[in-house]
Short mmCIF file of C-alpha atoms and ligand atoms in Angstrom, two decimals:
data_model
loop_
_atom_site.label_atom_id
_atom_site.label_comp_id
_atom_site.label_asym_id
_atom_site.label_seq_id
_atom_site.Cartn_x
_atom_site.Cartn_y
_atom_site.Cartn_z
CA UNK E 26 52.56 -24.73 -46.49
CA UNK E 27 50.09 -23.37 -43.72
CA UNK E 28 51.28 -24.20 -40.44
CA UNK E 29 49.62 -24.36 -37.04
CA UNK E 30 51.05 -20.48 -36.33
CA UNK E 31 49.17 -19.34 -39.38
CA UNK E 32 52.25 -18.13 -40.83
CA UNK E 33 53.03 -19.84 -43.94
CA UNK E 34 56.46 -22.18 -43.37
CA UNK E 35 57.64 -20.26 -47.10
CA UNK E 36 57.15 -17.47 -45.95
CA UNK E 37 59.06 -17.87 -42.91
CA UNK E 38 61.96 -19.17 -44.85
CA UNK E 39 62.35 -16.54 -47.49
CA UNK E 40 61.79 -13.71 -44.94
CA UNK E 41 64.71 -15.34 -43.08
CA UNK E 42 67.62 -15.84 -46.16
CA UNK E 43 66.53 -11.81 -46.55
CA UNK E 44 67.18 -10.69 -42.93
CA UNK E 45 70.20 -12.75 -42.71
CA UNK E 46 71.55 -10.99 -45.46
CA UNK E 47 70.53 -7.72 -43.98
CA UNK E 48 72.14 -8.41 -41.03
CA UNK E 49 75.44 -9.76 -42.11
CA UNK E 50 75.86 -6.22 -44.66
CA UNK E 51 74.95 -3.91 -41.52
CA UNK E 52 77.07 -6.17 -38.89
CA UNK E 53 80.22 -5.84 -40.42
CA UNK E 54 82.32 -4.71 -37.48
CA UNK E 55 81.05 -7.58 -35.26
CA UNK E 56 82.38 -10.02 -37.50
CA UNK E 57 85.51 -8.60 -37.19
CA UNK E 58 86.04 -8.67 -33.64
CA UNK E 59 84.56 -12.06 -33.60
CA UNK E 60 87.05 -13.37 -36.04
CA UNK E 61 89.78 -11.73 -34.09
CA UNK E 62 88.24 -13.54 -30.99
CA UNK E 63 88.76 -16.95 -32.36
CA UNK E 64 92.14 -17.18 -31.85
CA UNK E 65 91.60 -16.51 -28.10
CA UNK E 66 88.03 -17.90 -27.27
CA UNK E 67 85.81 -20.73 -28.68
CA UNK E 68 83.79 -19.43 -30.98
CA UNK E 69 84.86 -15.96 -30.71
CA UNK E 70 82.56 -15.28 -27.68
CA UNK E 71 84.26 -15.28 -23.68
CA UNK E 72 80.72 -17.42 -22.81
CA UNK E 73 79.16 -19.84 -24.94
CA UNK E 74 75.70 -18.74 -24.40
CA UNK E 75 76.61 -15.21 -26.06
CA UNK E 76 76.71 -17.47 -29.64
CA UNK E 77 74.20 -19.83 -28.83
CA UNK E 78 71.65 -18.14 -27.81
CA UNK E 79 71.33 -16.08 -30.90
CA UNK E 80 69.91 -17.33 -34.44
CA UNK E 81 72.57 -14.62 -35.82
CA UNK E 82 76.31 -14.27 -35.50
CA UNK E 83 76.79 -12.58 -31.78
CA UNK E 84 76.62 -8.61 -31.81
CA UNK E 85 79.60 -7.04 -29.81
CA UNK E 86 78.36 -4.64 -27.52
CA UNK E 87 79.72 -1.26 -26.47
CA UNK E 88 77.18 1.01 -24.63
CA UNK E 89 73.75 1.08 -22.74
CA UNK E 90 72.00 4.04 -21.71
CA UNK E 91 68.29 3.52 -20.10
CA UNK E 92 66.26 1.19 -22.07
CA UNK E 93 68.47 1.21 -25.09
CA UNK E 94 71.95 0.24 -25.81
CA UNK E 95 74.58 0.39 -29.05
CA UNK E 96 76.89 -2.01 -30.80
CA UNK E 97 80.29 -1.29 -32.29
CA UNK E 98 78.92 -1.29 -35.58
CA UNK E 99 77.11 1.87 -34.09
CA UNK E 100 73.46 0.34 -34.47
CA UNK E 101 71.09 1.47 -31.48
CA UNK E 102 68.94 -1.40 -30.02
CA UNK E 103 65.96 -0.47 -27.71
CA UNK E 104 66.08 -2.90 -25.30
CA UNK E 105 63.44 -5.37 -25.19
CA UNK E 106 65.50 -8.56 -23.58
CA UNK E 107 67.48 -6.68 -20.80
CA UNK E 108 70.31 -9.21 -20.96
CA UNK E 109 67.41 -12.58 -19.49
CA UNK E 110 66.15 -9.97 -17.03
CA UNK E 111 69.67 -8.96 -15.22
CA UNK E 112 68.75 -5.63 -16.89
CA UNK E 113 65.57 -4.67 -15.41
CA UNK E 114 66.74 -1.40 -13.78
CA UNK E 115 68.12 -0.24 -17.26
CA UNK E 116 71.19 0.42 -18.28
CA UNK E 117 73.52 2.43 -16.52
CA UNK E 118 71.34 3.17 -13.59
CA UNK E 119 72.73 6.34 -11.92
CA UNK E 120 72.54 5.44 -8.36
CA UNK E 121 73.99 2.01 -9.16
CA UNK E 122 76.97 3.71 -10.84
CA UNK E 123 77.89 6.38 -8.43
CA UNK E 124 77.57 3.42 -5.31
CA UNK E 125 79.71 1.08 -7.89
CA UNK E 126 82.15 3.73 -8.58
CA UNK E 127 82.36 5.19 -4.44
CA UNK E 128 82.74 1.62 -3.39
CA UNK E 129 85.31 1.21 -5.96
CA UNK E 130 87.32 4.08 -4.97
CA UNK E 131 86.89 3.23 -1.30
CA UNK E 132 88.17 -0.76 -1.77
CA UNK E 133 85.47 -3.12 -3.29
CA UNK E 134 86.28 -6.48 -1.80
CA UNK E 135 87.55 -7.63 2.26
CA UNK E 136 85.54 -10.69 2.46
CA UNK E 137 84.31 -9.05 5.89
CA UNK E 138 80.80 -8.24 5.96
CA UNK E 139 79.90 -4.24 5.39
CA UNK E 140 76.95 -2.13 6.63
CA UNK E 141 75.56 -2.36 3.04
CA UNK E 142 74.99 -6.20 3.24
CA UNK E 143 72.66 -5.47 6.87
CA UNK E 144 70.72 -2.68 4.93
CA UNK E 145 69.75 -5.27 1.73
CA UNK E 146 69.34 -7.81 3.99
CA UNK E 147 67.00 -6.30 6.18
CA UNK E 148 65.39 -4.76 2.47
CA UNK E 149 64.90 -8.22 0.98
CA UNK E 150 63.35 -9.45 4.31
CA UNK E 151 60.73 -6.28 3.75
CA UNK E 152 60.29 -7.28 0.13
CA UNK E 153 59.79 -10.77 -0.12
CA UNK E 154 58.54 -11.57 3.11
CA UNK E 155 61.38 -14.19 4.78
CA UNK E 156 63.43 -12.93 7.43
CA UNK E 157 67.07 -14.34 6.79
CA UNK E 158 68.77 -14.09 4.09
CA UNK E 159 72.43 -15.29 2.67
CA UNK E 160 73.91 -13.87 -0.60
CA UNK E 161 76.12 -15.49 -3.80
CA UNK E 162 77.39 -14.01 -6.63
CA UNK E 163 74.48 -15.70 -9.06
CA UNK E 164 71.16 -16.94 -8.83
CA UNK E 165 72.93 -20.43 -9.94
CA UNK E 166 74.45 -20.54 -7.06
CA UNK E 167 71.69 -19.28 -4.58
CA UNK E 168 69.77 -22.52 -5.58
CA UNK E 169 72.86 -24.71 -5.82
CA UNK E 170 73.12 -23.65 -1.77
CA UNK E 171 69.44 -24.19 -1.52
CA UNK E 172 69.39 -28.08 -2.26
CA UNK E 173 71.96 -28.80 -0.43
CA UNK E 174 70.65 -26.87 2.37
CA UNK E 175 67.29 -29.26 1.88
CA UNK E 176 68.77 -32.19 1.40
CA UNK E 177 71.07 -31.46 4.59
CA UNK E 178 68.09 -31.00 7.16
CA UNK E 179 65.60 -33.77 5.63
CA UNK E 180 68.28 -36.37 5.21
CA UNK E 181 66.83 -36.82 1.23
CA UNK E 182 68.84 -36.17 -1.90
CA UNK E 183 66.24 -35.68 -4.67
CA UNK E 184 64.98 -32.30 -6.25
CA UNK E 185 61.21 -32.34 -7.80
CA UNK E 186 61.03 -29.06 -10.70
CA UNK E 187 58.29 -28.36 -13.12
CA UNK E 188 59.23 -29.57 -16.55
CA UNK E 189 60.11 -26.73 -18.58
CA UNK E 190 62.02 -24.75 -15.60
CA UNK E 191 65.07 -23.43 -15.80
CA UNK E 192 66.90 -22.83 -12.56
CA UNK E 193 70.78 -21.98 -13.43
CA UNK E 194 73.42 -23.99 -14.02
CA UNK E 195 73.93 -26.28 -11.38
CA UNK E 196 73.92 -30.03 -11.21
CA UNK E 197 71.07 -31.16 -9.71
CA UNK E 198 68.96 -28.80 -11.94
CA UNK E 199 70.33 -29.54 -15.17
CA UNK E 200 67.55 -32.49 -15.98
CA UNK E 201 64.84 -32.81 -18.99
CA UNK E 202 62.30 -35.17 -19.72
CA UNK E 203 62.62 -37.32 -22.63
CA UNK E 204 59.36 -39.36 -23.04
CA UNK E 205 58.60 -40.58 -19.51
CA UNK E 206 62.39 -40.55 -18.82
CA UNK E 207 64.36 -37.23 -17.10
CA UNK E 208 67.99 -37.59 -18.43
CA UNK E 209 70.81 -35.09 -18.33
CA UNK E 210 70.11 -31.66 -20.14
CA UNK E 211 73.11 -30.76 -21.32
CA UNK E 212 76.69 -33.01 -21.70
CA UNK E 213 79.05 -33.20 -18.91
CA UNK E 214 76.87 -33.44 -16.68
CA UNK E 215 76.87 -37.34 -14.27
CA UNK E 216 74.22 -39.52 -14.93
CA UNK E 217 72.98 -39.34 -11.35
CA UNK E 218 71.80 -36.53 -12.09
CA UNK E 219 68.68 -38.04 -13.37
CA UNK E 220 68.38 -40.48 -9.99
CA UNK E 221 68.37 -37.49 -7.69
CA UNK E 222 65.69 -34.99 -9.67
CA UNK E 223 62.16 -35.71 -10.72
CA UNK E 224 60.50 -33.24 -13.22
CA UNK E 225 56.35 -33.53 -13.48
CA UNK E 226 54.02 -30.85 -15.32
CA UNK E 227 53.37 -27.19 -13.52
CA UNK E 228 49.41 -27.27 -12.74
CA UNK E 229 49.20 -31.12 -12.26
CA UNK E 230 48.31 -31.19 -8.47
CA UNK E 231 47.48 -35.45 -9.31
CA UNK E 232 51.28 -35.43 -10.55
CA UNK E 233 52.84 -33.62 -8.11
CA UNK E 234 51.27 -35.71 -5.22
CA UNK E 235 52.22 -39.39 -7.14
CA UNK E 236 55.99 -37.82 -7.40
CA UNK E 237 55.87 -36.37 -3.39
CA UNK E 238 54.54 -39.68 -2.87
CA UNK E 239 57.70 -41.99 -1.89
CA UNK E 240 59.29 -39.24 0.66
CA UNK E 241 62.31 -38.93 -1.16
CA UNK E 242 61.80 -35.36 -2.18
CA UNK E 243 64.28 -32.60 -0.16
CA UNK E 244 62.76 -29.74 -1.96
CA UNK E 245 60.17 -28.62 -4.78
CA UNK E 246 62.14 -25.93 -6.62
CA UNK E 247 59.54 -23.71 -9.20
CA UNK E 248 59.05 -20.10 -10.42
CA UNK E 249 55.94 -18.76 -9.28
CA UNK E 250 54.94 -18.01 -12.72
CA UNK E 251 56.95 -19.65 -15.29
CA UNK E 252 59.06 -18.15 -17.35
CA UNK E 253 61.66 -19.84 -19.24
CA UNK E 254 58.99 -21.57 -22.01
CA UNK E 255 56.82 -18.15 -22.18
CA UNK E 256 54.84 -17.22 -19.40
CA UNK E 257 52.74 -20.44 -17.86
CA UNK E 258 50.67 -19.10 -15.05
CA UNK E 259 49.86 -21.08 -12.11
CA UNK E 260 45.92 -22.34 -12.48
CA UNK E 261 43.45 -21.26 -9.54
CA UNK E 262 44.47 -23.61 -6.74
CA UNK E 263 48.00 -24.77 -7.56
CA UNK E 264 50.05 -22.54 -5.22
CA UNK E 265 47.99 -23.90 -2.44
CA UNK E 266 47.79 -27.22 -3.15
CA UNK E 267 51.50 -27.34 -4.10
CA UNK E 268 52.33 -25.39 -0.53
CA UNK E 269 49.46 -28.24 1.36
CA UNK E 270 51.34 -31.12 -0.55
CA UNK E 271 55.18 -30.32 0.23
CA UNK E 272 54.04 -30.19 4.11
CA UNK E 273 52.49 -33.33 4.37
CA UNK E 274 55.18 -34.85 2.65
CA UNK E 275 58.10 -33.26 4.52
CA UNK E 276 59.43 -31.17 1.66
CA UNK E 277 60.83 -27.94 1.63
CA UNK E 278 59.24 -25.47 -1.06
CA UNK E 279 61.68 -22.71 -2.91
CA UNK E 280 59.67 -20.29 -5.04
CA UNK E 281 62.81 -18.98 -7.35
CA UNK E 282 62.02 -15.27 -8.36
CA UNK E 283 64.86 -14.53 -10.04
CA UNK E 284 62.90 -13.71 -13.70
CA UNK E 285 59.37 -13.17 -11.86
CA UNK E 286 60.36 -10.53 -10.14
CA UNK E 287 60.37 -8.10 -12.24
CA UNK E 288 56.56 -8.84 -12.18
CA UNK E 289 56.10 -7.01 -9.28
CA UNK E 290 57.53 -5.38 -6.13
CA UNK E 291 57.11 -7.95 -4.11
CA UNK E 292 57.88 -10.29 -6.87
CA UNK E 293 54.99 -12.77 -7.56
CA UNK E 294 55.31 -14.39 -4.37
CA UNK E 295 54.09 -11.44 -3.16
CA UNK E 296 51.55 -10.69 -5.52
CA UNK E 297 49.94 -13.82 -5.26
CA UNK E 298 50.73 -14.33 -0.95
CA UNK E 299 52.63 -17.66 -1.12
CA UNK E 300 54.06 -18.86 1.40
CA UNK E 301 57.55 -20.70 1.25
CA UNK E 302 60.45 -21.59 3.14
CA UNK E 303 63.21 -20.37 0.41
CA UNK E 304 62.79 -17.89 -2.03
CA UNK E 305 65.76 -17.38 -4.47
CA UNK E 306 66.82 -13.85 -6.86
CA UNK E 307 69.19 -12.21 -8.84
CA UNK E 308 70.02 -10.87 -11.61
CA UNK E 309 67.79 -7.52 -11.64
CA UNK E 310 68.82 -7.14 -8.05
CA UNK E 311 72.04 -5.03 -8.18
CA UNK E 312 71.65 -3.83 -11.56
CA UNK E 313 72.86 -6.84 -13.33
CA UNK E 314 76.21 -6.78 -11.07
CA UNK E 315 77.08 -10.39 -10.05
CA UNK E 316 75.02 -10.95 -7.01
CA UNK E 317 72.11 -13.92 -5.83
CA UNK E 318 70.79 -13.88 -2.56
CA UNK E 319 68.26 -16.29 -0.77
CA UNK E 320 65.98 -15.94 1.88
CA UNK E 321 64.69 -18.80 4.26
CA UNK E 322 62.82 -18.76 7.60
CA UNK E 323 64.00 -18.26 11.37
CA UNK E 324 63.78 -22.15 11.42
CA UNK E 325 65.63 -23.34 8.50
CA UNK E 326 68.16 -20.39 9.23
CA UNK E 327 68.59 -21.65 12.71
CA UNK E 328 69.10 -25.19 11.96
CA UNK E 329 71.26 -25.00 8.52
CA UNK E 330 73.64 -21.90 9.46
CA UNK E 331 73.16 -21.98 13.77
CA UNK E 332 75.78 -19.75 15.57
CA UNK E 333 78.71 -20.31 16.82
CA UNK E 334 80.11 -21.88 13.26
CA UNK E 335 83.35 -24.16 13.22
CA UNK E 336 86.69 -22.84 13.18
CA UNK E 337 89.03 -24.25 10.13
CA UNK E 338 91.61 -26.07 10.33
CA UNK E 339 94.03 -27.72 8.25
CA UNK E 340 92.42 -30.97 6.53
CA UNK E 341 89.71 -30.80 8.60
CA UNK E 342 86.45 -32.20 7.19
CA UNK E 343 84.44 -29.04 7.75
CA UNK E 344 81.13 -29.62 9.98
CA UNK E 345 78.89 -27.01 8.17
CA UNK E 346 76.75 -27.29 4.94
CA UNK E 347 78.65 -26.85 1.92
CA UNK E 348 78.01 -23.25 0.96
CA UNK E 349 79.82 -19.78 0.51
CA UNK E 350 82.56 -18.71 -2.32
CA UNK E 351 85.24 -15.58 -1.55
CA UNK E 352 83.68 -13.44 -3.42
CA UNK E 353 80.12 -14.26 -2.47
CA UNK E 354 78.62 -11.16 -0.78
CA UNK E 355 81.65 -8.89 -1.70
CA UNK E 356 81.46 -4.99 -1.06
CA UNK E 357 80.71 -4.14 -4.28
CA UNK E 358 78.02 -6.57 -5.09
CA UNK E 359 76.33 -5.72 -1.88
CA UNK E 360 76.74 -1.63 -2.78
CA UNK E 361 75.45 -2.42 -6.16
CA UNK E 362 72.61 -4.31 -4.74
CA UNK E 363 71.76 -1.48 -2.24
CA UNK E 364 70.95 1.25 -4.47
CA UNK E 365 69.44 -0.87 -7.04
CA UNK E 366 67.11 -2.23 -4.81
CA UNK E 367 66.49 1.17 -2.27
CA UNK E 368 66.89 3.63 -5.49
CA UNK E 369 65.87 1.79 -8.55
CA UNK E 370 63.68 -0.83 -8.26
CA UNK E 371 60.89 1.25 -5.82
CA UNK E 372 57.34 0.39 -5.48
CA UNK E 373 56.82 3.86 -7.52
CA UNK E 374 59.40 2.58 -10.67
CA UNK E 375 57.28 -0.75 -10.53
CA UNK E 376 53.76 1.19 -10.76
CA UNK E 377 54.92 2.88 -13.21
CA UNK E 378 56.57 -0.01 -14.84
CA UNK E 379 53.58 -2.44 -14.58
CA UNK E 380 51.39 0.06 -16.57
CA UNK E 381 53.76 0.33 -19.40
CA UNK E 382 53.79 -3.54 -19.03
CA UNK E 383 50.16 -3.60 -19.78
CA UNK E 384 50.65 -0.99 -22.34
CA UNK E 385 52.67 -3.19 -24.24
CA UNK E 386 50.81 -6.23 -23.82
CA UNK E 387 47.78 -4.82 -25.02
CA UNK E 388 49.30 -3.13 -27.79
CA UNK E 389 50.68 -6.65 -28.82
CA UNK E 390 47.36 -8.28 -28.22
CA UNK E 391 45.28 -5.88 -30.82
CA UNK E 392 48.45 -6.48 -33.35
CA UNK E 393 47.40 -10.05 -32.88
CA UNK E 394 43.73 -9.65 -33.14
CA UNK E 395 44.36 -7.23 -36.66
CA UNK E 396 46.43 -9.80 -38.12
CA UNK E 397 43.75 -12.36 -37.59
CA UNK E 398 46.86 -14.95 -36.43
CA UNK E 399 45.57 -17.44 -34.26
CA UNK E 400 48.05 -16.48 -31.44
CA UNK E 401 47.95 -15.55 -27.29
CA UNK E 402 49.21 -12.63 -25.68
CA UNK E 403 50.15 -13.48 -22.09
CA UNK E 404 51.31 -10.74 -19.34
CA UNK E 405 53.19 -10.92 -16.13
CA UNK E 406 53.29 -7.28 -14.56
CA UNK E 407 56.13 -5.80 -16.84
CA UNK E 408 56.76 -8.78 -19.19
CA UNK E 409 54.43 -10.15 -21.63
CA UNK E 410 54.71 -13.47 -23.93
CA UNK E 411 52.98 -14.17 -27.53
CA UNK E 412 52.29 -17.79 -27.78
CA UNK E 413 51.77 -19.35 -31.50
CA UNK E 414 48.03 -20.96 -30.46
CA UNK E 415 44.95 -19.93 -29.58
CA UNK E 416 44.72 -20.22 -25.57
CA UNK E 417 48.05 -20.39 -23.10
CA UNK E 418 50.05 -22.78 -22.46
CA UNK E 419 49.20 -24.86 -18.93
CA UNK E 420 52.48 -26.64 -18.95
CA UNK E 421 55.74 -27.24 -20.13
CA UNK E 422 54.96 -29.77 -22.93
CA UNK E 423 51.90 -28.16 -24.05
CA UNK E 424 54.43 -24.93 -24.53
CA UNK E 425 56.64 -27.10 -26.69
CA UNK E 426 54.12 -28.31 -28.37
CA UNK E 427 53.00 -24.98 -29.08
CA UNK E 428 56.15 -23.65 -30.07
CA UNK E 429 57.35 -22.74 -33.72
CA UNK E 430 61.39 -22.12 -33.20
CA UNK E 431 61.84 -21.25 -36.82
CA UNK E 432 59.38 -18.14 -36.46
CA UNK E 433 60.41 -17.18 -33.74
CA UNK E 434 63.96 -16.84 -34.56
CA UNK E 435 62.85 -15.08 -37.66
CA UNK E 436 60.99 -12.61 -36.18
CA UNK E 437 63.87 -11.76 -33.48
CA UNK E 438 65.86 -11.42 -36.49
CA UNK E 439 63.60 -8.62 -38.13
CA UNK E 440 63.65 -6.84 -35.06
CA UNK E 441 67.05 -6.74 -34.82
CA UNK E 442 67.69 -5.25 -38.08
CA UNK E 443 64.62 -2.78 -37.22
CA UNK E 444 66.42 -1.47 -33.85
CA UNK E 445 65.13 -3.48 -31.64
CA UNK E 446 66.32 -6.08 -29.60
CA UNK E 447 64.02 -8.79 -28.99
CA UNK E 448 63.91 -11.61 -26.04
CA UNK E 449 65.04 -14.99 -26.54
CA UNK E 450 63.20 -17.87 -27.93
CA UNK E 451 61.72 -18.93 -24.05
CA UNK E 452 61.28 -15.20 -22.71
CA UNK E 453 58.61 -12.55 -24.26
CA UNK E 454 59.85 -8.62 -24.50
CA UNK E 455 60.06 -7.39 -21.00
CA UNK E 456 59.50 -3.45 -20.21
CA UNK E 457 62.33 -2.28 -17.50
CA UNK E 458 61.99 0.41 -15.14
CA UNK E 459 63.74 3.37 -17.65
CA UNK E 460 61.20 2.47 -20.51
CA UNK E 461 58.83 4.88 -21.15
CA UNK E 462 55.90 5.14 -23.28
CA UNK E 463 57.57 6.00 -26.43
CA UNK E 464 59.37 2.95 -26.37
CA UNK E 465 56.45 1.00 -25.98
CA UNK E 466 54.56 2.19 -28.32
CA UNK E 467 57.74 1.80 -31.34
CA UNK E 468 58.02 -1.76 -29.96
CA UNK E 469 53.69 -2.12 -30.69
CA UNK E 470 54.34 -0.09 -34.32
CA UNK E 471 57.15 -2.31 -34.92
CA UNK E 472 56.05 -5.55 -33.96
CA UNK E 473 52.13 -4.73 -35.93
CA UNK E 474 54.43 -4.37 -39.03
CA UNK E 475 56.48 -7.84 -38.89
CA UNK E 476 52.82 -9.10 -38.48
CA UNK E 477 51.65 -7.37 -41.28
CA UNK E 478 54.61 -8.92 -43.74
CA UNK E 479 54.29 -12.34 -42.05
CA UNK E 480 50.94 -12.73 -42.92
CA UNK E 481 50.50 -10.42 -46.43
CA UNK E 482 53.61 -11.49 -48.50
CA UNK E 483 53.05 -8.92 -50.79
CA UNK E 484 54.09 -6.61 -48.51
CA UNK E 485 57.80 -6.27 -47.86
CA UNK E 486 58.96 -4.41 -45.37
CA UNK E 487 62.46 -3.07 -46.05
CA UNK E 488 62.61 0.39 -43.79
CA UNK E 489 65.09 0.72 -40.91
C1 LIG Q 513 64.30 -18.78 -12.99
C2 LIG Q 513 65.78 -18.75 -13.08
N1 LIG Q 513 66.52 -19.09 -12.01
C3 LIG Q 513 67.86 -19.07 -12.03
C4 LIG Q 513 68.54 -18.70 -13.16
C5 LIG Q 513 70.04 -18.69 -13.16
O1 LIG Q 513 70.52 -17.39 -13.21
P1 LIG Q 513 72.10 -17.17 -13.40
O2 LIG Q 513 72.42 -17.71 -14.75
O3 LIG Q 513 72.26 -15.69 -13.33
O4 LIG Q 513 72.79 -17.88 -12.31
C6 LIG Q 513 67.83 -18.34 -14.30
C7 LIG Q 513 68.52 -17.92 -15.54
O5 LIG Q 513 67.94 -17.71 -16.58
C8 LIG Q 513 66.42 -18.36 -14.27
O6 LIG Q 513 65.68 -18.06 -15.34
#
């Protein structure tokens, strides 16, 4: 049967029983270890996600190298996912592992601060344009400390997000829309969850104002550019309008740049000169070493966290917003972070990077355009997105709508038995900084000939 995609729903399913056989005869190792890791871990993986997120049994992993890494069944995978973006500086970034490994050497952890957290600090503050900053060990947890930081000074408990986000892990974030209703994303999770966030569409400025309307909201938590259901872009207007419409209503605006900003140097914050009174990373920030950090202005830094803090004592209620962990900020996190961000991640690595980004986005736009497939190529700097219909998505629902999850795990699948290890179902391949243009261009070849067999069944592509 034709589909929307253009890609025959046959097609798709035969192509998949094939590469699912394919991978199961070359993956033999992996199975293995995951059947050893059953008796030890649900599911055989130490973190669900490592299972789930894959339309395959989970590949165990055993080195990385610049933009590629290998598995134990000695396959070598160029890198197109970089582990959700945590990989952005590559893998095995040398100034990140000599800091990691003198910081080691030297004693990695005194929960005292270090001369290293004052330098990324003060780098951050350069970067993304907010002079005080505070640091966790994820970017779960550097929005986690952002609501409650909201919801501390304006006295107001609910959260407004753009359906479609994803901002970590955390409680108040873990909402969905259902219909007109939001209800919990994911089990386990209380019911108030759904009392205290409100989810409208990215680009509806009439939607946004209704939900600011009743003065309930502490904070609007979004990406810049969203990334989690492909790449939705923020229409002409939007960013001000959303900025204009928190301030009237006495809501505190986080832009969370921990996928978007491997867009570009400044993240796209910068790029696009929002202004905002949080901004939220990490990931990509020390190499993929635990860390999150947020910034926040001089105001909101001198009324959440003012000097002087309280002593603890004993079963004492503590008189200070409910943030900080003992690990949060440790030595080697902020070492990591240092030369990742000084060393790594410079505005030269990002010029560079960008025009590999484009590269590949163009290369996957004329792949498009020769297969006559009625598809969108989308770009963000270093990352670009094929949607499954004509024109971009504007929102989250019109990106579900959009969406074909059986094609898209089957091409992620062909890739993977072809070498290359394609983004997850909501991401698009993303070019790090230790890509070059060789890699690019096998990803184009590569990615022209899964179009080619999608769309000409005669063809079958069998090569490694
Ligand atoms: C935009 C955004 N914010 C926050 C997070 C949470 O990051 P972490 O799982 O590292 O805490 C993610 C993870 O995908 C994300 O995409």
């Amino acid at each position: 049967m034709q589909t929307r995609t253009g890609v025959r729903s046959e097609r798709v399913a035969a192509m998949q029983a094939r590469e699912l056989a394919r991978f199961a005869a070359g993956h033999a190792r992996s199975a293995s270890l995951r059947e050893r890791a059953k008796a030890s871990m649900p599911r055989g993986v130490p973190m669900s996600w490592m299972e789930s997120l894959y339309e395959y049994p989970p590949v165990f992993a055993e080195t990385g190298a610049g933009s590629r890494f290998r598995d134990v069944d000695g396959h070598e995978y160029l890198d197109m996912y970089l582990g959700d973006m945590s990989g952005f500086c590559g893998h095995a970034p040398v100034p990140v592992v000599e800091a990691v490994g003198r910081r080691m050497a030297e004693g990695n952890h005194f929960l005292l601060p270090g001369e290293d957290a004052i330098v990324v600090a003060e780098h951050l503050a350069e970067r993304y344009r907010l002079p005080q900053w505070q640091f966790t060990l994820s970017a779960t947890q550097a929005n986690t400390e952002v609501i409650r930081i909201a919801r501390q000074l304006t006295g107001r408990e609910v959260v407004l997000m753009f359906d479609g986000k994803y901002h970590g892990h955390g409680d108040p974030t873990l909402v969905v829309l259902e219909g007109d209703r939001t209800v919990p994303e994911l089990q386990g999770l209380p019911g108030s969850v759904t009392g205290q966030a409100r989810l409208v569409q990215f680009n509806d400025v009439a939607g946004l104002e209704a939900a600011l309307a009743p003065r309930d909201v502490a904070l609007v938590l979004t990406e810049p550019v969203m990334t989690n259901v492909g790449i939705i872009e923020p229409a002409p207007g939007f960013h001000a309008a959303l900025r204009e419409l928190t301030r009237a209503a006495g809501t505190f605006l986080a832009l969370d740049e921990t996928h978007s900003l491997v867009g570009a140097y400044g993240g796209m914050a910068g790029e696009f000169g929002l202004a905002t009174d949080f901004l939220t990373v990490g990931k990509a920030i020390a190499a993929g070493v635990p860390l999150g950090a947020y910034g926040m202005t001089e105001e909101v830094a001198a009324r959440s966290l003012p000097a002087g803090g309280h002593q603890l004592a004993m079963g004492d209620a503590f008189a200070e917003i409910a943030t900080g962990g003992t690990l949060f900020a440790n030595a080697l996190a902020m070492a990591a972070g240092r030369a990742a961000l000084t060393e790594v991640l410079t505005p030269q690595a990002f010029d560079r990077a960008r025009e590999l980004g484009t590269r590949m986005a163009d290369g996957v736009r004329e792949a498009v355009a020769a297969s006559s497939l009625p598809w969108n190529v989308a770009q963000m700097g270093t990352h670009a997105y094929y949607g499954f219909a004509p024109v971009p998505a504007r929102n989250g629902a019109e990106a579900r709508v959009n969406d074909d999850p059986d094609l898209r795990a089957l091409m992620r699948l062909w890739m993977v038995n072809r070498g290359v290890w394609e983004s997850g179902w909501w991401l698009g391949p993303t070019v790090s900084v230790a890509h070059d243009e060789a890699d690019v261009d096998e990803y184009v070849a590569k990615f022209g000939e899964l179009l080619d067999e999608l769309t000409h069944p005669q063809r079958e592509n069998t090569t490694p």
